[in-house]
């Protein structure tokens, strides 16, 4: 019997930077009551949440490892603050061509191998690292944005893997790290 669970694929920046982002999210919760972004670790989404049979999770990971054979580690930068309308605040991710190639490949992989529907985020990829969304009150938006800008969070790192995250008890937890091909 199928045990459908929610998963998504994402790049996790280095641990120290994730902790800095988490601390910022905690301070936004204390200062402004914004807490929804605390449900997941700091990440750059490659494939939005999808349902998959948890009994076949190992097969999914193996298929992703095989898919990765054509993709190699690449540098990535996170700098600056931006927004989607006045509803989502995020740290900007550099427009690295290798990142777009990986996301595009995963989009095709998801459609062909997992029979997933294409979503707007699949076809209109805008890499970012969300720090606040959904529960931002309009009158607080500029104050929250200023707080995020003043945090000055930025990082340069080498992407050598991405993660399969799984929803557990309302939170997203990294399940498996999936490495790109060796150079």
PDB file of C-alpha atoms in Angstrom:
ATOM      1  CA  UNK A   1       0.000   0.000   0.000  1.00  0.00           C
ATOM      2  CA  UNK A   2       1.297   3.452  -0.936  1.00  0.00           C
ATOM      3  CA  UNK A   3       2.401   5.687   1.924  1.00  0.00           C
ATOM      4  CA  UNK A   4       2.255   9.092   0.218  1.00  0.00           C
ATOM      5  CA  UNK A   5       4.484  11.708   1.819  1.00  0.00           C
ATOM      6  CA  UNK A   6       5.439  15.245   0.825  1.00  0.00           C
ATOM      7  CA  UNK A   7       8.979  15.836  -0.428  1.00  0.00           C
ATOM      8  CA  UNK A   8      10.916  18.571  -2.176  1.00  0.00           C
ATOM      9  CA  UNK A   9      14.418  19.061  -3.563  1.00  0.00           C
ATOM     10  CA  UNK A  10      16.644  21.920  -2.433  1.00  0.00           C
ATOM     11  CA  UNK A  11      20.184  23.175  -2.105  1.00  0.00           C
ATOM     12  CA  UNK A  12      21.188  23.807   1.502  1.00  0.00           C
ATOM     13  CA  UNK A  13      23.896  26.437   1.974  1.00  0.00           C
ATOM     14  CA  UNK A  14      26.771  25.759   4.408  1.00  0.00           C
ATOM     15  CA  UNK A  15      25.755  24.893   7.988  1.00  0.00           C
ATOM     16  CA  UNK A  16      27.138  28.090   9.547  1.00  0.00           C
ATOM     17  CA  UNK A  17      25.162  30.237   7.091  1.00  0.00           C
ATOM     18  CA  UNK A  18      21.993  28.161   7.655  1.00  0.00           C
ATOM     19  CA  UNK A  19      22.370  28.812  11.375  1.00  0.00           C
ATOM     20  CA  UNK A  20      22.733  32.566  10.764  1.00  0.00           C
ATOM     21  CA  UNK A  21      19.555  32.540   8.660  1.00  0.00           C
ATOM     22  CA  UNK A  22      17.754  30.493  11.317  1.00  0.00           C
ATOM     23  CA  UNK A  23      18.795  33.024  13.985  1.00  0.00           C
ATOM     24  CA  UNK A  24      17.449  35.829  11.778  1.00  0.00           C
ATOM     25  CA  UNK A  25      14.142  33.965  11.340  1.00  0.00           C
ATOM     26  CA  UNK A  26      13.924  33.513  15.128  1.00  0.00           C
ATOM     27  CA  UNK A  27      14.499  37.233  15.707  1.00  0.00           C
ATOM     28  CA  UNK A  28      11.797  38.061  13.123  1.00  0.00           C
ATOM     29  CA  UNK A  29       9.429  35.777  15.008  1.00  0.00           C
ATOM     30  CA  UNK A  30      10.217  37.513  18.312  1.00  0.00           C
ATOM     31  CA  UNK A  31      10.087  41.037  16.876  1.00  0.00           C
ATOM     32  CA  UNK A  32       7.241  40.753  14.369  1.00  0.00           C
ATOM     33  CA  UNK A  33       5.472  37.441  15.006  1.00  0.00           C
ATOM     34  CA  UNK A  34       6.572  36.136  11.586  1.00  0.00           C
ATOM     35  CA  UNK A  35       7.168  32.411  11.970  1.00  0.00           C
ATOM     36  CA  UNK A  36       6.075  30.490   8.871  1.00  0.00           C
ATOM     37  CA  UNK A  37       9.591  30.455   7.352  1.00  0.00           C
ATOM     38  CA  UNK A  38      10.832  28.566  10.435  1.00  0.00           C
ATOM     39  CA  UNK A  39       9.168  25.395   9.125  1.00  0.00           C
ATOM     40  CA  UNK A  40      12.135  24.654   6.862  1.00  0.00           C
ATOM     41  CA  UNK A  41      15.898  25.072   6.987  1.00  0.00           C
ATOM     42  CA  UNK A  42      17.477  27.835   4.889  1.00  0.00           C
ATOM     43  CA  UNK A  43      17.375  26.491   1.338  1.00  0.00           C
ATOM     44  CA  UNK A  44      17.116  27.204  -2.383  1.00  0.00           C
ATOM     45  CA  UNK A  45      14.221  25.213  -3.828  1.00  0.00           C
ATOM     46  CA  UNK A  46      14.961  23.188  -6.957  1.00  0.00           C
ATOM     47  CA  UNK A  47      11.665  21.246  -7.092  1.00  0.00           C
ATOM     48  CA  UNK A  48       8.568  22.378  -5.205  1.00  0.00           C
ATOM     49  CA  UNK A  49       6.811  19.945  -2.831  1.00  0.00           C
ATOM     50  CA  UNK A  50       5.404  16.816  -4.399  1.00  0.00           C
ATOM     51  CA  UNK A  51       3.723  13.643  -3.163  1.00  0.00           C
ATOM     52  CA  UNK A  52       5.699  10.416  -3.400  1.00  0.00           C
ATOM     53  CA  UNK A  53       5.396   6.909  -1.992  1.00  0.00           C
ATOM     54  CA  UNK A  54       7.663   6.802   1.078  1.00  0.00           C
ATOM     55  CA  UNK A  55       8.050   3.024   0.573  1.00  0.00           C
ATOM     56  CA  UNK A  56       9.922   3.846  -2.668  1.00  0.00           C
ATOM     57  CA  UNK A  57      12.076   6.639  -1.230  1.00  0.00           C
ATOM     58  CA  UNK A  58      15.322   4.651  -1.678  1.00  0.00           C
ATOM     59  CA  UNK A  59      14.471   4.106  -5.356  1.00  0.00           C
ATOM     60  CA  UNK A  60      13.868   7.837  -5.754  1.00  0.00           C
ATOM     61  CA  UNK A  61      17.268   8.629  -4.226  1.00  0.00           C
ATOM     62  CA  UNK A  62      18.996   6.100  -6.516  1.00  0.00           C
ATOM     63  CA  UNK A  63      17.240   7.552  -9.571  1.00  0.00           C
ATOM     64  CA  UNK A  64      18.371  11.047  -8.557  1.00  0.00           C
ATOM     65  CA  UNK A  65      21.953   9.827  -8.086  1.00  0.00           C
ATOM     66  CA  UNK A  66      21.878   8.422 -11.629  1.00  0.00           C
ATOM     67  CA  UNK A  67      20.378  11.668 -12.933  1.00  0.00           C
ATOM     68  CA  UNK A  68      23.214  13.648 -11.276  1.00  0.00           C
ATOM     69  CA  UNK A  69      25.915  11.969 -13.380  1.00  0.00           C
ATOM     70  CA  UNK A  70      25.658  14.818 -15.910  1.00  0.00           C
ATOM     71  CA  UNK A  71      25.959  17.617 -13.325  1.00  0.00           C
ATOM     72  CA  UNK A  72      29.120  18.816 -11.604  1.00  0.00           C
ATOM     73  CA  UNK A  73      29.784  21.071  -8.587  1.00  0.00           C
ATOM     74  CA  UNK A  74      29.539  24.810  -9.221  1.00  0.00           C
ATOM     75  CA  UNK A  75      30.043  28.061  -7.279  1.00  0.00           C
ATOM     76  CA  UNK A  76      27.056  30.005  -5.944  1.00  0.00           C
ATOM     77  CA  UNK A  77      26.624  33.372  -4.221  1.00  0.00           C
ATOM     78  CA  UNK A  78      23.854  34.635  -1.974  1.00  0.00           C
ATOM     79  CA  UNK A  79      23.830  38.439  -1.600  1.00  0.00           C
ATOM     80  CA  UNK A  80      21.285  41.160  -1.037  1.00  0.00           C
ATOM     81  CA  UNK A  81      17.588  41.208  -0.206  1.00  0.00           C
ATOM     82  CA  UNK A  82      14.650  41.199  -2.585  1.00  0.00           C
ATOM     83  CA  UNK A  83      10.935  40.465  -2.542  1.00  0.00           C
ATOM     84  CA  UNK A  84       8.018  38.934  -4.416  1.00  0.00           C
ATOM     85  CA  UNK A  85       5.398  41.636  -4.296  1.00  0.00           C
ATOM     86  CA  UNK A  86       5.038  42.616  -0.648  1.00  0.00           C
ATOM     87  CA  UNK A  87       4.462  39.068   0.551  1.00  0.00           C
ATOM     88  CA  UNK A  88       7.824  37.295   0.442  1.00  0.00           C
ATOM     89  CA  UNK A  89      11.229  38.549   1.607  1.00  0.00           C
ATOM     90  CA  UNK A  90      14.287  36.628   0.495  1.00  0.00           C
ATOM     91  CA  UNK A  91      18.036  36.657   0.121  1.00  0.00           C
ATOM     92  CA  UNK A  92      19.032  36.922  -3.540  1.00  0.00           C
ATOM     93  CA  UNK A  93      20.804  34.041  -5.253  1.00  0.00           C
ATOM     94  CA  UNK A  94      23.186  34.833  -8.124  1.00  0.00           C
ATOM     95  CA  UNK A  95      21.951  33.865 -11.594  1.00  0.00           C
ATOM     96  CA  UNK A  96      24.484  31.033 -12.022  1.00  0.00           C
ATOM     97  CA  UNK A  97      23.899  29.184 -15.362  1.00  0.00           C
ATOM     98  CA  UNK A  98      24.837  25.801 -13.821  1.00  0.00           C
ATOM     99  CA  UNK A  99      22.094  26.284 -11.205  1.00  0.00           C
ATOM    100  CA  UNK A 100      19.526  26.855 -13.965  1.00  0.00           C
ATOM    101  CA  UNK A 101      20.778  23.784 -15.860  1.00  0.00           C
ATOM    102  CA  UNK A 102      20.393  21.630 -12.736  1.00  0.00           C
ATOM    103  CA  UNK A 103      16.896  22.942 -11.994  1.00  0.00           C
ATOM    104  CA  UNK A 104      15.825  22.493 -15.627  1.00  0.00           C
ATOM    105  CA  UNK A 105      17.135  18.927 -15.615  1.00  0.00           C
ATOM    106  CA  UNK A 106      15.273  18.168 -12.388  1.00  0.00           C
ATOM    107  CA  UNK A 107      12.097  19.652 -13.863  1.00  0.00           C
ATOM    108  CA  UNK A 108      12.333  17.254 -16.828  1.00  0.00           C
ATOM    109  CA  UNK A 109      13.332  14.349 -14.542  1.00  0.00           C
ATOM    110  CA  UNK A 110      10.292  15.019 -12.333  1.00  0.00           C
ATOM    111  CA  UNK A 111       7.914  15.071 -15.274  1.00  0.00           C
ATOM    112  CA  UNK A 112       9.323  11.979 -17.028  1.00  0.00           C
ATOM    113  CA  UNK A 113      10.404   9.773 -14.137  1.00  0.00           C
ATOM    114  CA  UNK A 114       8.084  10.793 -11.312  1.00  0.00           C
ATOM    115  CA  UNK A 115       5.063  11.779 -13.449  1.00  0.00           C
ATOM    116  CA  UNK A 116       4.892  15.151 -11.675  1.00  0.00           C
ATOM    117  CA  UNK A 117       2.949  18.026 -13.171  1.00  0.00           C
ATOM    118  CA  UNK A 118       4.875  21.103 -14.226  1.00  0.00           C
ATOM    119  CA  UNK A 119       4.214  24.056 -11.961  1.00  0.00           C
ATOM    120  CA  UNK A 120       4.774  27.769 -12.513  1.00  0.00           C
ATOM    121  CA  UNK A 121       7.894  27.580 -10.321  1.00  0.00           C
ATOM    122  CA  UNK A 122       9.266  24.847 -12.619  1.00  0.00           C
ATOM    123  CA  UNK A 123       8.946  26.936 -15.750  1.00  0.00           C
ATOM    124  CA  UNK A 124       9.653  30.352 -14.205  1.00  0.00           C
ATOM    125  CA  UNK A 125      12.579  29.517 -11.913  1.00  0.00           C
ATOM    126  CA  UNK A 126      13.684  32.423  -9.705  1.00  0.00           C
ATOM    127  CA  UNK A 127      16.280  31.082  -7.258  1.00  0.00           C
ATOM    128  CA  UNK A 128      16.042  32.648  -3.802  1.00  0.00           C
ATOM    129  CA  UNK A 129      16.364  31.892  -0.097  1.00  0.00           C
ATOM    130  CA  UNK A 130      13.167  32.857   1.741  1.00  0.00           C
ATOM    131  CA  UNK A 131      13.440  34.448   5.190  1.00  0.00           C
ATOM    132  CA  UNK A 132       9.826  35.584   5.687  1.00  0.00           C
ATOM    133  CA  UNK A 133       6.556  34.924   3.848  1.00  0.00           C
ATOM    134  CA  UNK A 134       2.852  34.244   4.133  1.00  0.00           C
ATOM    135  CA  UNK A 135       2.400  35.689   7.634  1.00  0.00           C
ATOM    136  CA  UNK A 136       3.912  39.151   7.004  1.00  0.00           C
ATOM    137  CA  UNK A 137       1.474  41.929   7.897  1.00  0.00           C
ATOM    138  CA  UNK A 138       1.411  44.727   5.298  1.00  0.00           C
ATOM    139  CA  UNK A 139       2.108  47.431   7.854  1.00  0.00           C
ATOM    140  CA  UNK A 140       5.228  45.537   9.037  1.00  0.00           C
ATOM    141  CA  UNK A 141       6.689  44.766   5.634  1.00  0.00           C
ATOM    142  CA  UNK A 142       9.152  47.673   5.363  1.00  0.00           C
ATOM    143  CA  UNK A 143      10.356  47.235   8.957  1.00  0.00           C
ATOM    144  CA  UNK A 144      10.946  43.533   8.381  1.00  0.00           C
ATOM    145  CA  UNK A 145      12.729  44.232   5.090  1.00  0.00           C
ATOM    146  CA  UNK A 146      15.011  46.753   6.807  1.00  0.00           C
ATOM    147  CA  UNK A 147      15.742  44.239   9.580  1.00  0.00           C
ATOM    148  CA  UNK A 148      16.690  41.579   6.988  1.00  0.00           C
ATOM    149  CA  UNK A 149      18.860  44.043   5.033  1.00  0.00           C
ATOM    150  CA  UNK A 150      20.648  45.146   8.214  1.00  0.00           C
ATOM    151  CA  UNK A 151      21.478  41.518   9.023  1.00  0.00           C
ATOM    152  CA  UNK A 152      23.847  41.647   6.019  1.00  0.00           C
ATOM    153  CA  UNK A 153      23.756  37.913   5.403  1.00  0.00           C
ATOM    154  CA  UNK A 154      25.782  36.761   2.410  1.00  0.00           C
ATOM    155  CA  UNK A 155      27.820  33.736   1.432  1.00  0.00           C
ATOM    156  CA  UNK A 156      29.821  32.236  -1.440  1.00  0.00           C
ATOM    157  CA  UNK A 157      30.010  28.458  -1.575  1.00  0.00           C
ATOM    158  CA  UNK A 158      30.429  25.484  -3.856  1.00  0.00           C
ATOM    159  CA  UNK A 159      27.295  23.461  -4.568  1.00  0.00           C
ATOM    160  CA  UNK A 160      28.299  19.807  -4.570  1.00  0.00           C
ATOM    161  CA  UNK A 161      24.936  18.328  -3.612  1.00  0.00           C
ATOM    162  CA  UNK A 162      21.279  18.971  -2.961  1.00  0.00           C
ATOM    163  CA  UNK A 163      18.845  17.400  -0.528  1.00  0.00           C
ATOM    164  CA  UNK A 164      15.635  15.456  -0.554  1.00  0.00           C
ATOM    165  CA  UNK A 165      13.555  17.035   2.217  1.00  0.00           C
ATOM    166  CA  UNK A 166      10.530  15.353   3.758  1.00  0.00           C
ATOM    167  CA  UNK A 167       7.642  16.870   5.678  1.00  0.00           C
ATOM    168  CA  UNK A 168       7.435  15.496   9.228  1.00  0.00           C
ATOM    169  CA  UNK A 169       5.082  16.841  11.885  1.00  0.00           C
ATOM    170  CA  UNK A 170       4.561  20.072   9.951  1.00  0.00           C
ATOM    171  CA  UNK A 171       8.299  20.721   9.454  1.00  0.00           C
ATOM    172  CA  UNK A 172      10.597  20.079   6.497  1.00  0.00           C
ATOM    173  CA  UNK A 173      13.590  17.914   7.393  1.00  0.00           C
ATOM    174  CA  UNK A 174      16.540  16.927   5.203  1.00  0.00           C
ATOM    175  CA  UNK A 175      16.253  13.186   4.469  1.00  0.00           C
ATOM    176  CA  UNK A 176      19.075  12.423   2.061  1.00  0.00           C
ATOM    177  CA  UNK A 177      21.979  14.372   0.635  1.00  0.00           C
ATOM    178  CA  UNK A 178      22.345  13.658  -3.076  1.00  0.00           C
ATOM    179  CA  UNK A 179      25.787  14.436  -4.480  1.00  0.00           C
ATOM    180  CA  UNK A 180      26.538  15.809  -7.917  1.00  0.00           C
ATOM    181  CA  UNK A 181      29.046  13.955 -10.122  1.00  0.00           C
ATOM    182  CA  UNK A 182      32.732  14.166  -9.251  1.00  0.00           C
ATOM    183  CA  UNK A 183      34.870  16.326 -11.505  1.00  0.00           C
TER     184      UNK A 183
END
